mmCIF file of C-alpha atoms in Angstrom:
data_model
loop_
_atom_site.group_PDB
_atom_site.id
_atom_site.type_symbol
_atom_site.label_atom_id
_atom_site.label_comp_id
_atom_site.label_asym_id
_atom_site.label_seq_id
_atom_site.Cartn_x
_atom_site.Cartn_y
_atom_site.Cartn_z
ATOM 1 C CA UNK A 1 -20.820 -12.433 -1.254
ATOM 2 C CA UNK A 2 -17.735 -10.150 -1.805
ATOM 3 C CA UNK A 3 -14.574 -11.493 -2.422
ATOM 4 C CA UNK A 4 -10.857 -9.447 -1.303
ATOM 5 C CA UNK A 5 -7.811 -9.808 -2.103
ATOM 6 C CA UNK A 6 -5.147 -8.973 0.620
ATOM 7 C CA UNK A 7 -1.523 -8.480 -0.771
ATOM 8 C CA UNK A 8 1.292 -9.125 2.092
ATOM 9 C CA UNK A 9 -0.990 -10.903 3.988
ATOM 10 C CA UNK A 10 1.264 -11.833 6.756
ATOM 11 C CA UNK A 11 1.727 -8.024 7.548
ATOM 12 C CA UNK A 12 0.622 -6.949 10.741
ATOM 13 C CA UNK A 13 -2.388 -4.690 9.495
ATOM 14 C CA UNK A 14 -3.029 -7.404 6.881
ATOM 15 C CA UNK A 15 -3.718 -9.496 9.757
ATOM 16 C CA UNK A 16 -6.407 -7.532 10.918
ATOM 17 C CA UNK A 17 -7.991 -6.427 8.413
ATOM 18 C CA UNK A 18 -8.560 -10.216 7.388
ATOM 19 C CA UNK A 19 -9.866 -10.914 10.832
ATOM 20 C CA UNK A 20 -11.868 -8.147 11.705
ATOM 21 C CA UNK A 21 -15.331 -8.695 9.151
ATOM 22 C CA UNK A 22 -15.262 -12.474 9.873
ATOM 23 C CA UNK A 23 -18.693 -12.458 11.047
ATOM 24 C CA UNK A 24 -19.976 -11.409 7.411
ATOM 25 C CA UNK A 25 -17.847 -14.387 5.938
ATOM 26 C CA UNK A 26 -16.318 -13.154 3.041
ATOM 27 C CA UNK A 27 -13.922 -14.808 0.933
ATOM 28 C CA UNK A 28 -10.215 -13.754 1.313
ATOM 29 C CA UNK A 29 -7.170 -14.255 -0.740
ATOM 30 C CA UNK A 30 -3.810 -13.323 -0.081
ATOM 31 C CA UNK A 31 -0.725 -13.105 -1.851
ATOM 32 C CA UNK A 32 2.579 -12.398 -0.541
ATOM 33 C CA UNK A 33 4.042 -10.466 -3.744
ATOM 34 C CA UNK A 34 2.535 -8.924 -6.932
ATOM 35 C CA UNK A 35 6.014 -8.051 -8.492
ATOM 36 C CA UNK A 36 4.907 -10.067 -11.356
ATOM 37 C CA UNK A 37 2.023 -9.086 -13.387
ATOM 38 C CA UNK A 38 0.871 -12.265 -14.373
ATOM 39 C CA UNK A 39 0.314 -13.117 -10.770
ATOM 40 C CA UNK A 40 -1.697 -9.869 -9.998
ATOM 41 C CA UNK A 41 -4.067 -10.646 -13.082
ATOM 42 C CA UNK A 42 -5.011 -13.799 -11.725
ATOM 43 C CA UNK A 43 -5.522 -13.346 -8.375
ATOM 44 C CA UNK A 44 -8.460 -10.574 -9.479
ATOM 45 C CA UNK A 45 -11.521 -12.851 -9.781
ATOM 46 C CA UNK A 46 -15.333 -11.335 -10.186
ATOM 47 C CA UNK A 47 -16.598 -9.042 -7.500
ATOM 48 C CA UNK A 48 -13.307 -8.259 -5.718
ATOM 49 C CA UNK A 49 -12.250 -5.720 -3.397
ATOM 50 C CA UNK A 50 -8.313 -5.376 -3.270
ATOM 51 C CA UNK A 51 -6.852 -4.639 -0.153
ATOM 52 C CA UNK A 52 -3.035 -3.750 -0.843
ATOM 53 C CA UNK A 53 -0.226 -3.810 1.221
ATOM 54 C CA UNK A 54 3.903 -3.455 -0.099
ATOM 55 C CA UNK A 55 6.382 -3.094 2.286
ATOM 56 C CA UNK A 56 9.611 -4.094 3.826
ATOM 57 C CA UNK A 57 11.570 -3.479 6.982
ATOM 58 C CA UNK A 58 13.465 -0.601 7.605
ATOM 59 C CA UNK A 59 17.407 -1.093 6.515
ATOM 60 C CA UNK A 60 20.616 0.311 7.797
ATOM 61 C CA UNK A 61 22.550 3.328 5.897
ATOM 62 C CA UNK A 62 22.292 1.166 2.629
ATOM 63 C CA UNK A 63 20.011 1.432 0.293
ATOM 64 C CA UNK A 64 19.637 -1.072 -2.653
ATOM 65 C CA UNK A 65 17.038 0.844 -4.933
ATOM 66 C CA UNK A 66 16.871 -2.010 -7.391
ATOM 67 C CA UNK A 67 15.696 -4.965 -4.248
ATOM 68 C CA UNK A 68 13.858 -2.289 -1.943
ATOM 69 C CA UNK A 69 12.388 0.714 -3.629
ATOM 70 C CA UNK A 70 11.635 -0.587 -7.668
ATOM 71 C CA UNK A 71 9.929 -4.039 -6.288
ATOM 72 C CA UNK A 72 7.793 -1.745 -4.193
ATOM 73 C CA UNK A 73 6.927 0.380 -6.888
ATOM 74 C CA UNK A 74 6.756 -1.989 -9.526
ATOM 75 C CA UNK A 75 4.587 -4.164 -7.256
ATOM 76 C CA UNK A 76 2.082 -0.881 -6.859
ATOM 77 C CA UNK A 77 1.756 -0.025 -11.055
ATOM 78 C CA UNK A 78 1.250 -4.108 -11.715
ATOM 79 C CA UNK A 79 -1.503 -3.784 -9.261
ATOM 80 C CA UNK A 80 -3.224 -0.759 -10.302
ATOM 81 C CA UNK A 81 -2.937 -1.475 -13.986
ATOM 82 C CA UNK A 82 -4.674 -5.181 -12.922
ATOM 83 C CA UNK A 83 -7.806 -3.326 -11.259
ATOM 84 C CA UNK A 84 -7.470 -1.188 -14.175
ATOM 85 C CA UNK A 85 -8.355 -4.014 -16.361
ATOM 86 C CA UNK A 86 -10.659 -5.280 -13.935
ATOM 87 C CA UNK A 87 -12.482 -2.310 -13.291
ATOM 88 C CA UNK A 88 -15.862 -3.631 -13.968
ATOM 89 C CA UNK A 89 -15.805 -6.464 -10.825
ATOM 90 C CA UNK A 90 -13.043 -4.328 -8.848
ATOM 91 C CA UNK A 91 -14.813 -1.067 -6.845
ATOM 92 C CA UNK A 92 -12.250 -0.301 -4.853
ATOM 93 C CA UNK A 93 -8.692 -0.007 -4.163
ATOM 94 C CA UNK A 94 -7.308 0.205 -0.362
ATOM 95 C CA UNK A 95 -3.707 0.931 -0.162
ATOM 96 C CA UNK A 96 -2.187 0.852 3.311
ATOM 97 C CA UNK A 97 0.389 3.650 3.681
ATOM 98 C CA UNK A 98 2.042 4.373 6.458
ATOM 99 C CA UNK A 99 2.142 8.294 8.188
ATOM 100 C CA UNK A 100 6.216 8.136 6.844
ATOM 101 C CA UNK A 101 4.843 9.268 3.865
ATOM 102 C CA UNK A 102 3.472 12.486 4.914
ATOM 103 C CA UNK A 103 5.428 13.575 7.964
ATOM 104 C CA UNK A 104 9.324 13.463 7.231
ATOM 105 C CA UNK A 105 10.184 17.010 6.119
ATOM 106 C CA UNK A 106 12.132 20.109 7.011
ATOM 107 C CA UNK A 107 8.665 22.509 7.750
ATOM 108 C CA UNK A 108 7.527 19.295 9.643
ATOM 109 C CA UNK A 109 6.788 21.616 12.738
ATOM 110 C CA UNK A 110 4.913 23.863 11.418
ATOM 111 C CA UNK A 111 2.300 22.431 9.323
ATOM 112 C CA UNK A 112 -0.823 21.032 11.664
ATOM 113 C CA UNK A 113 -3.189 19.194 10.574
ATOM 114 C CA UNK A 114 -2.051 17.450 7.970
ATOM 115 C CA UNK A 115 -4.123 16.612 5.192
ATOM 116 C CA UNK A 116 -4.027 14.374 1.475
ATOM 117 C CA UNK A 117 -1.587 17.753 0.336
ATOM 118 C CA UNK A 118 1.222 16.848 2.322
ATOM 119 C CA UNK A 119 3.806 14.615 1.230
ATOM 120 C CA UNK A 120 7.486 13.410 2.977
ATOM 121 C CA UNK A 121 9.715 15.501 1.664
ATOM 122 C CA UNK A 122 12.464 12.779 -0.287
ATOM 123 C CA UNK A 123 14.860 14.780 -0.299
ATOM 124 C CA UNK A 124 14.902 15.029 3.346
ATOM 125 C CA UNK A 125 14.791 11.190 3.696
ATOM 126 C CA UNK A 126 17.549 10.743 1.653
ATOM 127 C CA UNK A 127 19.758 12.753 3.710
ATOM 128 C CA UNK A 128 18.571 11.162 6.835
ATOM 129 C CA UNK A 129 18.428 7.881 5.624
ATOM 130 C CA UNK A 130 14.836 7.470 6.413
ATOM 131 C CA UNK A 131 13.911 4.803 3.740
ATOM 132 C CA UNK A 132 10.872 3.300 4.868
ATOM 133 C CA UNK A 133 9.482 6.783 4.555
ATOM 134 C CA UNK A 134 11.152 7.524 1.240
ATOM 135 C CA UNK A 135 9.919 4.244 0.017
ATOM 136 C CA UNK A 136 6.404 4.614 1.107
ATOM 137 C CA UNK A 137 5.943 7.839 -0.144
ATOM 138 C CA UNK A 138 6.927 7.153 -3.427
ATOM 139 C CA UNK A 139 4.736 4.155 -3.782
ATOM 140 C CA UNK A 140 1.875 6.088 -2.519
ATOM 141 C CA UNK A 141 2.368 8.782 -4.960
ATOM 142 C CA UNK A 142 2.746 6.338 -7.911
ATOM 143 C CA UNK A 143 -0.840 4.788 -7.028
ATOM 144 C CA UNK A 144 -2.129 7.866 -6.968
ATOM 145 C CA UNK A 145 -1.165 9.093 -9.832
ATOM 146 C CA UNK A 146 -2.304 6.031 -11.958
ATOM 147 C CA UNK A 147 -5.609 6.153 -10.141
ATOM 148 C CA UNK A 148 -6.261 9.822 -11.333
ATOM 149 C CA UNK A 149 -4.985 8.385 -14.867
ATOM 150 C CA UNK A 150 -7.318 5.484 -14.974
ATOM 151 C CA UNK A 151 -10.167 6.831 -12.839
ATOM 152 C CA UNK A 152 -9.843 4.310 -10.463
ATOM 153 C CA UNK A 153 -11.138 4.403 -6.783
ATOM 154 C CA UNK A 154 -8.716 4.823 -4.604
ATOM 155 C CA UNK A 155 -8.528 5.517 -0.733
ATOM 156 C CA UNK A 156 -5.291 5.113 1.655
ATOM 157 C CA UNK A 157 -5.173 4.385 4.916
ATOM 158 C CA UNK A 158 -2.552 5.837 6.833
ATOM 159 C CA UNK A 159 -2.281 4.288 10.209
ATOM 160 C CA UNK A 160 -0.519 6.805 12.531
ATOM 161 C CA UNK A 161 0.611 4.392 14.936
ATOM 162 C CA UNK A 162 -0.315 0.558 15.425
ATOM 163 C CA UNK A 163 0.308 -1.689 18.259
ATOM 164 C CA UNK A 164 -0.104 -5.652 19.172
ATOM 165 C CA UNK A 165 0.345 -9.046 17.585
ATOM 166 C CA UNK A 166 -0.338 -10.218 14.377
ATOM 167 C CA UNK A 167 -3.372 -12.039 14.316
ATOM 168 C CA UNK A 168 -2.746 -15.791 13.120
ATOM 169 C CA UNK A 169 -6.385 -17.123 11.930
#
């Protein structure tokens, strides 16, 4: 029987993914926060799929990079290098993005469809203070990049738009 892990389980998409297979009864864990290596490592058992989810809420003009954007991306590498190590029980990596990452820029117009090539520009969230987006982006580019590194597989999920409760199992 596979076994996932769900990181920021108590996110709404977290919520349904866990939900959703029930009928095939897998195993789930979930973990709030992997900001902390040590934690990641241990939540990896043998035959795992990771599900990952980092996020926080969007903020006002301010924007502490140190409690916001370097937990986010710190939380991303400790998880990546952890399948790393795992990569023998861990087949795949599913990041959940969010379409911030890939549609806040200047040419935003003109560019249609949009496709794994198109990034947020950061600069442009910067000046408009978008920094959900700027976050996102950045976190979805560092787990790339490591995957590519490592040879790990890797596939995001950008929900465009999502809707409803979270589910409370």
């Amino acid at each position: 029987m596979a076994e996932y892990l769900v990181t920021g389980g108590t996110s709404f998409i977290a919520s349904h993914v866990i939900n959703a297979p029930l009928e095939t009864q897998p195993i789930y864990r979930s973990r709030e926060a992997l900001t902390r290596q040590s934690r990641c490592r241990w939540s990896l058992p043998h035959r795992l799929a990771v599900f990952c989810y980092s996020g926080w809420q969007q903020s006002d003009d301010f924007l502490p990079q140190d409690k916001m954007i370097d937990p986010d991306i710190s939380g991303t590498r400790n998880l990546m290098n952890s399948c790393e190590k795992s990569r023998n029980t861990v087949k795949r990596i599913v990041l959940t993005s969010s379409s911030t990452s890939i549609w806040y820029r200047f040419n935003a117009t003109q560019v249609s469809p949009l496709n794994e090539s198109d990034w947020s520009d950061l600069e442009y969230c910067k000046r408009f203070k978008i920094w959900y987006g700027y976050a996102k982006t950045l976190v979805e580019k560092e787990a790339w990049m490591i995957a590519a590194e490592k040879k790990l597989n890797l596939v995001v999920v950008i929900p465009s738009f999502t809707i409803g409760q979270i589910l409370r199992g």
